[in-house]
DNA sequence: AGTCGTCCTTGACCTAGGTCAAGCCGCGCA
DNA sequence: TGCGCGGCTTGACCTAGGTCAAGGACGACT
């Protein structure tokens, strides 16, 4: 819990290949920020304070519509970062961020970080690759939302979240947040899980854990080959 | 039409701040590629040939679902680039690309470009900023699709496409492609345009041009404040 | 001028998924 | 040990937008 700034930065993929001395420089410009459950980290439209690295806890990044609906873009866990895009593009926060639980982060303030980027080529390359991954993820999320129905979307998500193995695993977020991420209501998510369970493709173990029983068929469903349900 | 490779690169925002000598290096590694109307440029899943810069014409970048539906991510016009993300992330083409019309492009092959990036800091910064913009655009498209209804989506698109002024302007793409981009069917797009026209917010001039009449109200509609239609 | 091939428009109908309402479950707290 | 509250489930109903089908407009060839 009381990891040092250095430790948290080092645990983050973005800074994996950065040289020791520049890691020190980054650490010296960084501040720790701590948030209680439900606390707002920043609001859409605010100037972006900098790049956040999560040390412990998790953060919900989401957008809202005028009518009050919200869409969670991403849940960020330990070792992951957020707001990097706004820092680099130097535009205001494009979304809201809020702590799901008690969360500790490291903040690399925009100004110094941008200056560091001007001179630190390795860091620049890293961030660029990180952003490329983020774009790919976004595009694939969009693809899901636009091209697939609820069942296919959910199947794809479960396959990815289960990380390959057929052991029971925990959803890394509340069902309602997962539903929002997949652009579903929690009611529909609930019903869809039920159908998968009834068809014997998965098994629900309590409300946060589940197990994939017939990975093969779930994969077919995700690919849209399966005769639906 | 027969602009030089240099000219096309120079016309592209990405390379605006790149020094003369590295622009020369880039030009020397580049090849021209020319496509006829409807020709495939690359297919999803193929290794990415490199970064494309459009000189003339336009390119449709889209994804398809197993069931055959397609979603156009972006229409790329002169001076714009595509496939940069795949080059930088070194993953396969994440979508299909196809020439909408007769199109000429410059291709900067992946290998040499990546090597150039390793040593060219200015180029690296440029590409990073370009990607940040692309992420912002993607997020805002997603926001539209997920949080807004057909009317709001269309209103937002029109306001953006009209580039501020109240002059008549041309849609930069076929209506069916625009519909797909906004995740609508062309039927719904047609009906929605009709409603806007009936309400006197816009005027349709032929099938590719239109004019915004009551920008104010269109803006309200886009913002979701307007009492719908 | 005629014919074909796109694209666009319009109408009638349908359905995936959202909305609303009720009840249940599980956990933290007194 | 009971209470309250947030999250989850289920059912009944509704609607935005998709699907299907039938023209209409317009340009590119012959």
mmCIF file with all atom_site columns, C-alpha atoms in Angstrom, chain B residues 70-143:
data_model
loop_
_atom_site.group_PDB
_atom_site.id
_atom_site.type_symbol
_atom_site.label_atom_id
_atom_site.label_alt_id
_atom_site.label_comp_id
_atom_site.label_asym_id
_atom_site.label_entity_id
_atom_site.label_seq_id
_atom_site.pdbx_PDB_ins_code
_atom_site.Cartn_x
_atom_site.Cartn_y
_atom_site.Cartn_z
_atom_site.occupancy
_atom_site.B_iso_or_equiv
_atom_site.pdbx_formal_charge
_atom_site.auth_seq_id
_atom_site.auth_comp_id
_atom_site.auth_asym_id
_atom_site.auth_atom_id
_atom_site.pdbx_PDB_model_num
ATOM 1  C CA . UNK B 1 70  ? -19.738 -3.050 -42.163 1.00 0.00 ? 70  UNK B CA 1
ATOM 2  C CA . UNK B 1 71  ? -18.807 -0.016 -40.149 1.00 0.00 ? 71  UNK B CA 1
ATOM 3  C CA . UNK B 1 72  ? -16.768 2.777  -41.689 1.00 0.00 ? 72  UNK B CA 1
ATOM 4  C CA . UNK B 1 73  ? -14.312 4.104  -39.149 1.00 0.00 ? 73  UNK B CA 1
ATOM 5  C CA . UNK B 1 74  ? -13.048 6.950  -41.221 1.00 0.00 ? 74  UNK B CA 1
ATOM 6  C CA . UNK B 1 75  ? -12.925 8.434  -44.674 1.00 0.00 ? 75  UNK B CA 1
ATOM 7  C CA . UNK B 1 76  ? -9.438  9.698  -45.419 1.00 0.00 ? 76  UNK B CA 1
ATOM 8  C CA . UNK B 1 77  ? -8.877  12.576 -47.825 1.00 0.00 ? 77  UNK B CA 1
ATOM 9  C CA . UNK B 1 78  ? -5.863  14.364 -49.324 1.00 0.00 ? 78  UNK B CA 1
ATOM 10 C CA . UNK B 1 79  ? -3.148  15.288 -46.830 1.00 0.00 ? 79  UNK B CA 1
ATOM 11 C CA . UNK B 1 80  ? -4.346  12.749 -44.284 1.00 0.00 ? 80  UNK B CA 1
ATOM 12 C CA . UNK B 1 81  ? -2.760  9.468  -43.276 1.00 0.00 ? 81  UNK B CA 1
ATOM 13 C CA . UNK B 1 82  ? -3.895  6.007  -42.319 1.00 0.00 ? 82  UNK B CA 1
ATOM 14 C CA . UNK B 1 83  ? -2.472  2.795  -40.871 1.00 0.00 ? 83  UNK B CA 1
ATOM 15 C CA . UNK B 1 84  ? -0.069  4.784  -38.698 1.00 0.00 ? 84  UNK B CA 1
ATOM 16 C CA . UNK B 1 85  ? -1.310  3.086  -35.584 1.00 0.00 ? 85  UNK B CA 1
ATOM 17 C CA . UNK B 1 86  ? -0.633  -0.380 -36.888 1.00 0.00 ? 86  UNK B CA 1
ATOM 18 C CA . UNK B 1 87  ? 2.862   0.645  -37.961 1.00 0.00 ? 87  UNK B CA 1
ATOM 19 C CA . UNK B 1 88  ? 3.711   2.068  -34.580 1.00 0.00 ? 88  UNK B CA 1
ATOM 20 C CA . UNK B 1 89  ? 2.139   -0.711 -32.580 1.00 0.00 ? 89  UNK B CA 1
ATOM 21 C CA . UNK B 1 90  ? 3.596   -3.253 -35.010 1.00 0.00 ? 90  UNK B CA 1
ATOM 22 C CA . UNK B 1 91  ? 0.400   -5.207 -35.253 1.00 0.00 ? 91  UNK B CA 1
ATOM 23 C CA . UNK B 1 92  ? -1.531  -6.408 -38.279 1.00 0.00 ? 92  UNK B CA 1
ATOM 24 C CA . UNK B 1 93  ? -3.988  -4.174 -40.121 1.00 0.00 ? 93  UNK B CA 1
ATOM 25 C CA . UNK B 1 94  ? -6.922  -3.742 -37.777 1.00 0.00 ? 94  UNK B CA 1
ATOM 26 C CA . UNK B 1 95  ? -9.397  -2.950 -40.561 1.00 0.00 ? 95  UNK B CA 1
ATOM 27 C CA . UNK B 1 96  ? -10.022 -2.976 -44.295 1.00 0.00 ? 96  UNK B CA 1
ATOM 28 C CA . UNK B 1 97  ? -9.053  -0.073 -46.513 1.00 0.00 ? 97  UNK B CA 1
ATOM 29 C CA . UNK B 1 98  ? -10.380 0.566  -49.975 1.00 0.00 ? 98  UNK B CA 1
ATOM 30 C CA . UNK B 1 99  ? -10.220 3.419  -52.481 1.00 0.00 ? 99  UNK B CA 1
ATOM 31 C CA . UNK B 1 100 ? -13.528 5.267  -52.798 1.00 0.00 ? 100 UNK B CA 1
ATOM 32 C CA . UNK B 1 101 ? -12.409 6.793  -56.091 1.00 0.00 ? 101 UNK B CA 1
ATOM 33 C CA . UNK B 1 102 ? -9.264  6.828  -58.158 1.00 0.00 ? 102 UNK B CA 1
ATOM 34 C CA . UNK B 1 103 ? -6.700  7.502  -55.449 1.00 0.00 ? 103 UNK B CA 1
ATOM 35 C CA . UNK B 1 104 ? -2.993  8.140  -55.281 1.00 0.00 ? 104 UNK B CA 1
ATOM 36 C CA . UNK B 1 105 ? -1.034  7.633  -52.114 1.00 0.00 ? 105 UNK B CA 1
ATOM 37 C CA . UNK B 1 106 ? 2.480   7.582  -50.784 1.00 0.00 ? 106 UNK B CA 1
ATOM 38 C CA . UNK B 1 107 ? 3.470   4.539  -48.782 1.00 0.00 ? 107 UNK B CA 1
ATOM 39 C CA . UNK B 1 108 ? 6.162   4.773  -46.126 1.00 0.00 ? 108 UNK B CA 1
ATOM 40 C CA . UNK B 1 109 ? 7.037   1.111  -45.550 1.00 0.00 ? 109 UNK B CA 1
ATOM 41 C CA . UNK B 1 110 ? 6.891   -0.059 -41.930 1.00 0.00 ? 110 UNK B CA 1
ATOM 42 C CA . UNK B 1 111 ? 10.467  -1.238 -41.477 1.00 0.00 ? 111 UNK B CA 1
ATOM 43 C CA . UNK B 1 112 ? 12.338  1.870  -42.605 1.00 0.00 ? 112 UNK B CA 1
ATOM 44 C CA . UNK B 1 113 ? 9.782   4.122  -40.938 1.00 0.00 ? 113 UNK B CA 1
ATOM 45 C CA . UNK B 1 114 ? 10.162  2.385  -37.599 1.00 0.00 ? 114 UNK B CA 1
ATOM 46 C CA . UNK B 1 115 ? 13.926  2.650  -37.912 1.00 0.00 ? 115 UNK B CA 1
ATOM 47 C CA . UNK B 1 116 ? 13.619  6.338  -38.697 1.00 0.00 ? 116 UNK B CA 1
ATOM 48 C CA . UNK B 1 117 ? 11.413  6.781  -35.651 1.00 0.00 ? 117 UNK B CA 1
ATOM 49 C CA . UNK B 1 118 ? 14.056  5.218  -33.431 1.00 0.00 ? 118 UNK B CA 1
ATOM 50 C CA . UNK B 1 119 ? 16.369  8.092  -34.179 1.00 0.00 ? 119 UNK B CA 1
ATOM 51 C CA . UNK B 1 120 ? 14.142  10.963 -35.236 1.00 0.00 ? 120 UNK B CA 1
ATOM 52 C CA . UNK B 1 121 ? 12.753  12.599 -32.162 1.00 0.00 ? 121 UNK B CA 1
ATOM 53 C CA . UNK B 1 122 ? 10.820  15.367 -33.904 1.00 0.00 ? 122 UNK B CA 1
ATOM 54 C CA . UNK B 1 123 ? 8.986   12.867 -36.091 1.00 0.00 ? 123 UNK B CA 1
ATOM 55 C CA . UNK B 1 124 ? 8.228   10.796 -33.039 1.00 0.00 ? 124 UNK B CA 1
ATOM 56 C CA . UNK B 1 125 ? 6.656   13.739 -31.245 1.00 0.00 ? 125 UNK B CA 1
ATOM 57 C CA . UNK B 1 126 ? 4.611   14.608 -34.318 1.00 0.00 ? 126 UNK B CA 1
ATOM 58 C CA . UNK B 1 127 ? 3.262   11.125 -34.707 1.00 0.00 ? 127 UNK B CA 1
ATOM 59 C CA . UNK B 1 128 ? 2.446   10.991 -31.055 1.00 0.00 ? 128 UNK B CA 1
ATOM 60 C CA . UNK B 1 129 ? 0.424   14.178 -31.249 1.00 0.00 ? 129 UNK B CA 1
ATOM 61 C CA . UNK B 1 130 ? -1.294  12.930 -34.355 1.00 0.00 ? 130 UNK B CA 1
ATOM 62 C CA . UNK B 1 131 ? -2.274  9.767  -32.582 1.00 0.00 ? 131 UNK B CA 1
ATOM 63 C CA . UNK B 1 132 ? -3.564  11.691 -29.605 1.00 0.00 ? 132 UNK B CA 1
ATOM 64 C CA . UNK B 1 133 ? -5.882  13.566 -31.960 1.00 0.00 ? 133 UNK B CA 1
ATOM 65 C CA . UNK B 1 134 ? -7.019  10.321 -33.504 1.00 0.00 ? 134 UNK B CA 1
ATOM 66 C CA . UNK B 1 135 ? -7.799  8.883  -30.078 1.00 0.00 ? 135 UNK B CA 1
ATOM 67 C CA . UNK B 1 136 ? -9.804  11.935 -29.191 1.00 0.00 ? 136 UNK B CA 1
ATOM 68 C CA . UNK B 1 137 ? -11.751 11.642 -32.383 1.00 0.00 ? 137 UNK B CA 1
ATOM 69 C CA . UNK B 1 138 ? -12.424 7.947  -31.795 1.00 0.00 ? 138 UNK B CA 1
ATOM 70 C CA . UNK B 1 139 ? -13.585 8.565  -28.257 1.00 0.00 ? 139 UNK B CA 1
ATOM 71 C CA . UNK B 1 140 ? -15.888 11.285 -29.391 1.00 0.00 ? 140 UNK B CA 1
ATOM 72 C CA . UNK B 1 141 ? -17.311 9.077  -32.130 1.00 0.00 ? 141 UNK B CA 1
ATOM 73 C CA . UNK B 1 142 ? -17.889 6.353  -29.584 1.00 0.00 ? 142 UNK B CA 1
ATOM 74 C CA . UNK B 1 143 ? -19.517 8.821  -27.254 1.00 0.00 ? 143 UNK B CA 1
#
